Amino acid sequence: IDSEDDLLQECISSAMPKKK
Amino acid sequence: PTPPYLKWAESLHSLLDDQDGIHLFRTFLKQEDCADMLDFWFACSGFRKVEASDGKEEKKLKLAKAIYRKYILDNNGIVSRQIKPATKSFIKDCVMKLHIDPAMFDQAQTEIQTMMEENTYPLFLKSDIYLEYT
């Protein structure tokens, strides 16, 4: 379950804009 | 130049295109108990971006299941309550039949986005959190 949460977090972060 | 916080008021997309804007909006949504809506929106965008190359298929399936379990499966969850039943069945079908498509969450994401545009985003622009920030 932990790894599933990590995967989800990684996915969410990958969609966020990078610092300008 | 226009300060970022004025740009945030132009559209939901301008807000979600800025790290500080996202952070403040999320703080507001957390207060309203609906931060999951924002996380789900980004999860859908992230899911679409995972490349379909070999070896990623297993990852995509795992991710699709994770998104489904966390946000859609529980009918009392804030995201699940805002998504149409037909959209939920479609996603469930995709997961059950292992039919993983990059666009499988698109409709659900649109529904959540509409909800934010019509509801939480205007409320955010009138909120103390935003006004204090400006």
XYZ file of C-alpha atoms in Angstrom:
154
model
C 0.000 0.000 0.000
C 2.918 2.289 0.800
C 4.394 1.846 -2.640
C 0.988 2.574 -4.168
C 0.882 5.865 -2.276
C 4.413 6.662 -3.402
C 3.466 5.967 -6.986
C 0.476 8.273 -6.672
C 2.558 11.039 -5.084
C 5.170 10.734 -7.810
C 2.438 10.950 -10.428
C 0.897 14.061 -8.849
C 4.299 15.775 -8.572
C 5.158 14.967 -12.179
C 2.115 16.945 -13.331
C 2.907 20.064 -11.317
C 4.661 23.028 -12.936
C 8.362 23.317 -12.257
C 9.758 26.303 -10.363
C 10.229 29.241 -12.725
C 5.112 42.947 -14.562
C 1.834 41.569 -13.250
C 2.323 40.012 -9.805
C 1.586 36.263 -9.805
C -1.334 36.544 -7.399
C -3.207 38.797 -9.842
C -2.668 36.253 -12.592
C -4.186 33.596 -10.334
C -7.474 35.481 -10.514
C -7.585 35.296 -14.314
C -8.439 31.627 -14.599
C -8.134 28.321 -12.807
C -5.425 27.337 -15.281
C -3.328 30.401 -14.462
C -3.592 29.443 -10.801
C -2.669 25.813 -11.433
C 0.274 26.887 -13.552
C 2.066 28.454 -10.601
C 3.667 26.551 -7.733
C 2.829 29.161 -5.102
C -0.704 29.429 -6.449
C -1.186 25.676 -6.199
C 0.184 25.684 -2.673
C -2.175 28.433 -1.501
C -5.190 26.937 -3.289
C -4.415 23.567 -1.707
C -4.236 25.146 1.758
C -7.673 26.627 1.128
C -9.109 23.342 -0.159
C -7.689 21.530 2.838
C -9.658 23.876 5.093
C -12.773 23.032 3.103
C -11.922 19.321 3.284
C -11.615 18.914 -0.456
C -7.888 18.921 -1.213
C -8.405 15.495 -2.804
C -10.075 17.214 -5.754
C -6.864 19.040 -6.587
C -4.682 15.973 -6.023
C -6.969 13.949 -8.267
C -6.803 16.609 -10.989
C -3.003 16.482 -10.978
C -2.974 12.688 -10.740
C -5.054 12.539 -13.948
C -2.634 14.876 -15.729
C 0.337 12.881 -14.464
C -1.265 9.615 -15.542
C -1.705 10.901 -19.094
C 1.985 11.808 -19.204
C 3.343 8.364 -18.292
C 4.838 7.068 -21.489
C 3.347 3.986 -23.047
C 6.705 2.440 -23.813
C 7.327 -1.201 -22.941
C 7.987 -1.814 -19.290
C 5.795 1.115 -18.377
C 2.624 -0.871 -18.944
C 2.831 -2.499 -15.539
C 3.449 0.875 -13.927
C 0.473 2.393 -15.725
C -1.788 -0.397 -14.572
C -0.594 -0.047 -10.995
C -1.097 3.697 -11.150
C -4.565 3.427 -12.691
C -5.554 1.036 -9.908
C -4.080 3.356 -7.272
C -6.015 6.363 -8.601
C -9.191 4.286 -8.858
C -8.883 2.924 -5.325
C -7.971 6.213 -3.691
C -10.416 8.588 -5.370
C -13.198 6.703 -7.164
C -13.961 3.490 -5.310
C -15.175 5.079 -2.085
C -18.562 6.572 -2.971
C -18.404 8.909 0.022
C -15.115 10.486 -1.008
C -15.235 14.095 -2.153
C -13.960 13.229 -5.659
C -16.233 10.238 -6.108
C -19.281 12.290 -5.123
C -18.564 14.855 -7.863
C -18.108 12.368 -10.681
C -21.071 11.098 -12.685
C -22.029 7.438 -12.156
C -21.509 6.662 -15.854
C -17.986 8.080 -15.710
C -17.217 6.011 -12.627
C -18.475 2.794 -14.269
C -16.373 3.536 -17.323
C -13.214 3.842 -15.204
C -14.119 0.760 -13.184
C -14.575 -1.202 -16.424
C -11.202 -0.060 -17.728
C -9.472 -1.142 -14.506
C -11.305 -4.480 -14.248
C -10.690 -5.406 -17.882
C -7.094 -4.188 -17.617
C -7.878 -1.872 -20.489
C -5.496 0.923 -19.593
C -5.822 3.959 -21.816
C -3.981 7.282 -21.375
C -7.341 9.077 -21.666
C -9.308 6.857 -19.268
C -9.470 9.553 -16.567
C -10.042 12.511 -18.919
C -13.807 12.718 -18.486
C -13.539 12.433 -14.686
C -10.850 15.108 -14.652
C -13.072 17.422 -16.705
C -15.958 16.913 -14.286
C -13.752 17.745 -11.297
C -12.302 20.730 -13.127
C -15.772 22.096 -13.895
C -16.653 21.666 -10.245
C -13.566 23.636 -9.191
C -14.150 26.361 -11.795
C -17.761 26.856 -10.753
C -17.392 26.360 -7.054
C -14.133 26.178 -5.120
C -12.081 28.481 -7.380
C -14.438 31.502 -7.101
C -14.705 30.831 -3.364
C -10.920 30.775 -3.120
C -10.657 34.196 -4.786
C -12.991 35.588 -2.129
C -11.363 33.716 0.748
C -9.385 35.249 3.606
C -6.421 33.081 2.629
C -6.213 34.681 -0.813
C -7.080 38.203 0.301
C -4.492 38.114 3.059
C -1.897 36.865 0.619
C -2.567 39.737 -1.762
